[in-house]
Amino acid sequence: MFQGITAIAFDIDGTLYASHSLYCRIIPHFLKHLRFYLKYNKVRKLLHHTAPLADFYEYQARNLARLTGDSSEVAAQKIKSMVYDGMKPYFDKIKCFDYVPEAFQKFKEAGLKVAILSDFPPEQKGEIWGVKQYCDVILGSEEAGALKPSKYPFGILAQKLGVNPEQILYVGNSVKYDVEGAKNAGMKTAYILPWWRRVLGLSLPGADISFSSYRQLVDIVLK
């Protein structure tokens, strides 16, 4: 097993599926609610830098309300209807990367604990392309109280898995949020290479593993 790990955890967006396949589909939805999303994105940028919150959803709604002039209750409902619920249907038509379900199955069969940690609610993706059945823990960082790259959601993940952070390999597509965030929490990291790094043959120096496909990841982790 790779460097003695006992658990492997995954981001979802951009890690289990190609981000562009979502972006292409949500353009009409985004443009329809453009003013909302411009303000909402400002709030999310702020939330990536806040300390752990006792009530993440209340704080998110309160900050959005300051920008929109709505009450916190109305802001919270807009976030739910336009983001959490509003984007659900788009994931029904998105395909995961090749070999993702098979990789989860192989990791589980090899004796690893398997988990998901995502900044957006994992349940937004339904059955997550069939991988839920292999997961010991499925966690949204919002429910943990802080977004990545905060060390806090990674720490909560380790607690729920019942293993030390250094025994976890965290797999993601964002250098700042996934690789650096997990590294700062004491975890090992695997980075799925974007197309331009694949073309140029460039790995990511800060990651323990750089990989181009899930078959390759399986080979590296289970060697």
Tab-separated table of C-alpha atoms in Angstrom:
chain	number	residue	atom	x	y	z
A	1	MET	CA	0.000	0.000	0.000
A	2	PHE	CA	1.256	3.484	-0.827
A	3	GLN	CA	3.365	4.772	2.088
A	4	GLY	CA	1.397	2.754	4.608
A	5	ILE	CA	-1.916	4.573	4.195
A	6	THR	CA	-5.060	3.048	5.688
A	7	ALA	CA	-7.637	5.394	4.126
A	8	ILE	CA	-8.217	7.264	0.898
A	9	ALA	CA	-10.544	10.265	0.534
A	10	PHE	CA	-11.772	12.191	-2.486
A	11	ASP	CA	-12.977	15.622	-3.460
A	12	ILE	CA	-15.906	15.516	-5.922
A	13	ASP	CA	-16.089	18.566	-8.188
A	14	GLY	CA	-13.409	18.457	-10.841
A	15	THR	CA	-11.948	15.340	-9.238
A	16	LEU	CA	-14.510	12.634	-9.960
A	17	TYR	CA	-15.787	14.350	-13.111
A	18	ALA	CA	-14.498	17.004	-15.540
A	19	SER	CA	-15.436	20.509	-14.396
A	20	HIS	CA	-16.091	21.707	-17.952
A	21	SER	CA	-18.893	19.157	-18.345
A	22	LEU	CA	-20.766	20.984	-15.581
A	23	TYR	CA	-19.860	24.510	-16.651
A	24	CYS	CA	-21.184	23.950	-20.177
A	25	ARG	CA	-24.521	22.766	-18.836
A	26	ILE	CA	-25.129	25.449	-16.200
A	27	ILE	CA	-24.528	28.481	-18.439
A	28	PRO	CA	-28.285	29.133	-18.981
A	29	HIS	CA	-28.962	28.666	-15.237
A	30	PHE	CA	-26.049	30.937	-14.309
A	31	LEU	CA	-27.056	33.678	-16.749
A	32	LYS	CA	-30.672	33.546	-15.602
A	33	HIS	CA	-29.551	34.235	-12.035
A	34	LEU	CA	-26.414	36.235	-12.868
A	35	ARG	CA	-26.866	38.977	-10.277
A	36	PHE	CA	-27.418	36.412	-7.557
A	37	TYR	CA	-24.377	34.323	-8.501
A	38	LEU	CA	-22.042	37.327	-8.690
A	39	LYS	CA	-22.937	38.164	-5.090
A	40	TYR	CA	-22.956	34.549	-3.962
A	41	ASN	CA	-19.469	33.973	-5.376
A	42	LYS	CA	-18.179	36.938	-3.337
A	43	VAL	CA	-19.570	35.314	-0.205
A	44	ARG	CA	-17.992	31.938	-1.045
A	45	LYS	CA	-14.586	33.576	-1.518
A	46	LEU	CA	-14.940	35.071	1.961
A	47	LEU	CA	-15.988	31.727	3.431
A	48	HIS	CA	-12.859	30.018	2.124
A	49	HIS	CA	-10.912	32.173	4.571
A	50	THR	CA	-13.077	32.120	7.695
A	51	ALA	CA	-12.426	30.204	10.899
A	52	PRO	CA	-14.694	27.233	11.714
A	53	LEU	CA	-18.259	28.412	12.251
A	54	ALA	CA	-20.841	27.087	14.670
A	55	ASP	CA	-23.528	27.630	12.022
A	56	PHE	CA	-21.995	27.848	8.567
A	57	TYR	CA	-25.330	28.148	6.769
A	58	GLU	CA	-26.540	31.047	8.941
A	59	TYR	CA	-23.283	32.947	8.436
A	60	GLN	CA	-23.359	32.323	4.690
A	61	ALA	CA	-26.937	33.564	4.434
A	62	ARG	CA	-26.244	36.603	6.620
A	63	ASN	CA	-23.319	37.679	4.453
A	64	LEU	CA	-25.298	37.195	1.252
A	65	ALA	CA	-28.166	39.208	2.747
A	66	ARG	CA	-25.814	42.157	3.264
A	67	LEU	CA	-25.105	42.199	-0.467
A	68	THR	CA	-28.647	41.600	-1.723
A	69	GLY	CA	-30.627	43.606	0.817
A	70	ASP	CA	-32.752	40.555	1.637
A	71	SER	CA	-33.349	39.136	5.084
A	72	SER	CA	-31.116	36.256	6.155
A	73	GLU	CA	-34.082	33.929	5.831
A	74	VAL	CA	-34.759	34.975	2.232
A	75	ALA	CA	-31.045	34.752	1.380
A	76	ALA	CA	-30.894	31.237	2.811
A	77	GLN	CA	-33.898	30.188	0.727
A	78	LYS	CA	-32.325	31.626	-2.434
A	79	ILE	CA	-29.114	29.684	-1.803
A	80	LYS	CA	-31.113	26.514	-1.332
A	81	SER	CA	-33.315	26.976	-4.400
A	82	MET	CA	-30.661	28.287	-6.816
A	83	VAL	CA	-27.531	26.456	-5.674
A	84	TYR	CA	-28.166	23.369	-3.570
A	85	ASP	CA	-31.427	22.302	-5.230
A	86	GLY	CA	-31.160	24.342	-8.424
A	87	MET	CA	-27.986	22.640	-9.602
A	88	LYS	CA	-29.017	19.068	-8.744
A	89	PRO	CA	-30.636	18.251	-12.116
A	90	TYR	CA	-27.458	19.096	-14.020
A	91	PHE	CA	-25.504	16.308	-12.370
A	92	ASP	CA	-27.895	13.693	-13.744
A	93	LYS	CA	-26.381	14.191	-17.204
A	94	ILE	CA	-22.729	14.405	-16.173
A	95	LYS	CA	-20.512	11.349	-16.440
A	96	CYS	CA	-17.705	10.639	-14.041
A	97	PHE	CA	-14.162	10.043	-15.227
A	98	ASP	CA	-13.445	6.592	-16.610
A	99	TYR	CA	-12.858	3.861	-14.024
A	100	VAL	CA	-13.980	5.922	-11.004
A	101	PRO	CA	-16.498	3.359	-9.603
A	102	GLU	CA	-14.066	0.514	-10.271
A	103	ALA	CA	-11.289	2.400	-8.473
A	104	PHE	CA	-13.466	2.935	-5.390
A	105	GLN	CA	-14.338	-0.759	-5.392
A	106	LYS	CA	-10.703	-1.817	-5.658
A	107	PHE	CA	-9.616	0.474	-2.850
A	108	LYS	CA	-12.374	-0.888	-0.632
A	109	GLU	CA	-11.557	-4.498	-1.477
A	110	ALA	CA	-7.896	-3.816	-0.697
A	111	GLY	CA	-8.884	-2.965	2.883
A	112	LEU	CA	-8.680	0.818	2.722
A	113	LYS	CA	-11.276	2.999	4.362
A	114	VAL	CA	-12.850	5.171	1.675
A	115	ALA	CA	-14.316	8.648	2.088
A	116	ILE	CA	-15.521	11.771	0.334
A	117	LEU	CA	-14.941	15.358	1.482
A	118	SER	CA	-16.464	18.060	-0.723
A	119	ASP	CA	-17.097	21.781	-0.276
A	120	PHE	CA	-20.588	21.462	-1.737
A	121	PRO	CA	-23.130	18.997	-0.303
A	122	PRO	CA	-22.287	15.499	-1.602
A	123	GLU	CA	-25.999	14.661	-1.662
A	124	GLN	CA	-26.336	17.258	-4.431
A	125	LYS	CA	-24.765	14.620	-6.697
A	126	GLY	CA	-27.313	11.902	-5.893
A	127	GLU	CA	-25.691	8.472	-5.800
A	128	ILE	CA	-22.315	9.992	-6.796
A	129	TRP	CA	-21.997	7.702	-9.814
A	130	GLY	CA	-22.399	4.571	-7.718
A	131	VAL	CA	-19.467	5.157	-5.354
A	132	LYS	CA	-21.521	5.834	-2.216
A	133	GLN	CA	-21.777	2.115	-1.500
A	134	TYR	CA	-17.997	1.930	-1.034
A	135	CYS	CA	-17.684	4.934	1.294
A	136	ASP	CA	-17.186	4.716	5.040
A	137	VAL	CA	-17.603	8.482	5.441
A	138	ILE	CA	-19.263	11.093	3.222
A	139	LEU	CA	-18.769	14.636	4.493
A	140	GLY	CA	-19.595	18.098	3.217
A	141	SER	CA	-17.180	20.681	4.573
A	142	GLU	CA	-20.102	23.094	5.052
A	143	GLU	CA	-21.612	20.804	7.668
A	144	ALA	CA	-18.190	20.627	9.328
A	145	GLY	CA	-18.269	24.431	9.647
A	146	ALA	CA	-15.434	25.514	7.331
A	147	LEU	CA	-14.530	25.270	3.666
A	148	LYS	CA	-11.244	23.983	2.308
A	149	PRO	CA	-8.358	24.842	2.534
A	150	SER	CA	-9.073	25.132	6.280
A	151	LYS	CA	-7.488	22.260	8.197
A	152	TYR	CA	-10.719	21.883	10.174
A	153	PRO	CA	-12.847	19.830	7.717
A	154	PHE	CA	-9.866	17.569	7.028
A	155	GLY	CA	-9.486	17.051	10.779
A	156	ILE	CA	-13.183	16.205	11.136
A	157	LEU	CA	-12.806	13.729	8.273
A	158	ALA	CA	-9.897	11.995	10.021
A	159	GLN	CA	-11.911	11.780	13.252
A	160	LYS	CA	-14.893	10.256	11.484
A	161	LEU	CA	-12.647	7.738	9.741
A	162	GLY	CA	-10.958	6.900	13.023
A	163	VAL	CA	-7.440	7.193	11.599
A	164	ASN	CA	-4.562	9.648	11.935
A	165	PRO	CA	-4.284	12.312	9.205
A	166	GLU	CA	-0.905	10.975	8.053
A	167	GLN	CA	-2.604	7.663	7.241
A	168	ILE	CA	-4.989	9.307	4.762
A	169	LEU	CA	-4.372	9.943	1.069
A	170	TYR	CA	-6.546	12.833	-0.106
A	171	VAL	CA	-7.329	13.031	-3.820
A	172	GLY	CA	-8.262	16.320	-5.460
A	173	ASN	CA	-7.951	18.660	-8.434
A	174	SER	CA	-7.290	21.987	-6.702
A	175	VAL	CA	-3.729	22.857	-5.710
A	176	LYS	CA	-4.827	25.400	-3.100
A	177	TYR	CA	-7.938	23.766	-1.645
A	178	ASP	CA	-7.166	20.056	-1.997
A	179	VAL	CA	-3.403	19.553	-2.129
A	180	GLU	CA	-2.242	22.396	0.114
A	181	GLY	CA	-5.274	22.101	2.396
A	182	ALA	CA	-4.808	18.367	2.975
A	183	LYS	CA	-1.016	18.748	3.296
A	184	ASN	CA	-1.447	21.386	5.993
A	185	ALA	CA	-3.756	18.989	7.828
A	186	GLY	CA	-1.026	16.325	7.796
A	187	MET	CA	-2.416	14.136	5.028
A	188	LYS	CA	-0.738	12.694	1.957
A	189	THR	CA	-2.074	13.986	-1.331
A	190	ALA	CA	-2.839	12.856	-4.875
A	191	TYR	CA	-3.431	15.407	-7.628
A	192	ILE	CA	-5.374	14.655	-10.805
A	193	LEU	CA	-3.475	16.414	-13.561
A	194	PRO	CA	-5.252	18.941	-15.810
A	195	TRP	CA	-4.900	18.437	-19.548
A	196	TRP	CA	-2.114	20.984	-19.978
A	197	ARG	CA	0.091	19.304	-17.367
A	198	ARG	CA	-0.519	15.967	-19.078
A	199	VAL	CA	0.493	17.409	-22.455
A	200	LEU	CA	3.643	18.972	-21.022
A	201	GLY	CA	4.428	15.975	-18.833
A	202	LEU	CA	4.446	18.120	-15.690
A	203	SER	CA	3.677	16.551	-12.326
A	204	LEU	CA	2.815	18.687	-9.297
A	205	PRO	CA	5.868	18.921	-7.001
A	206	GLY	CA	3.734	19.583	-3.910
A	207	ALA	CA	1.680	16.386	-4.258
A	208	ASP	CA	2.786	12.910	-3.206
A	209	ILE	CA	1.103	11.476	-6.314
A	210	SER	CA	0.326	13.091	-9.654
A	211	PHE	CA	-1.913	10.974	-11.885
A	212	SER	CA	-3.659	11.169	-15.238
A	213	SER	CA	-6.282	8.423	-14.906
A	214	TYR	CA	-7.979	6.422	-12.198
A	215	ARG	CA	-6.417	3.219	-13.492
A	216	GLN	CA	-3.032	4.823	-12.929
A	217	LEU	CA	-4.048	5.962	-9.435
A	218	VAL	CA	-5.100	2.419	-8.520
A	219	ASP	CA	-1.796	1.034	-9.769
A	220	ILE	CA	0.213	3.566	-7.754
A	221	VAL	CA	-1.767	3.253	-4.518
A	222	LEU	CA	-2.121	-0.532	-4.499
A	223	LYS	CA	1.352	-1.399	-5.800
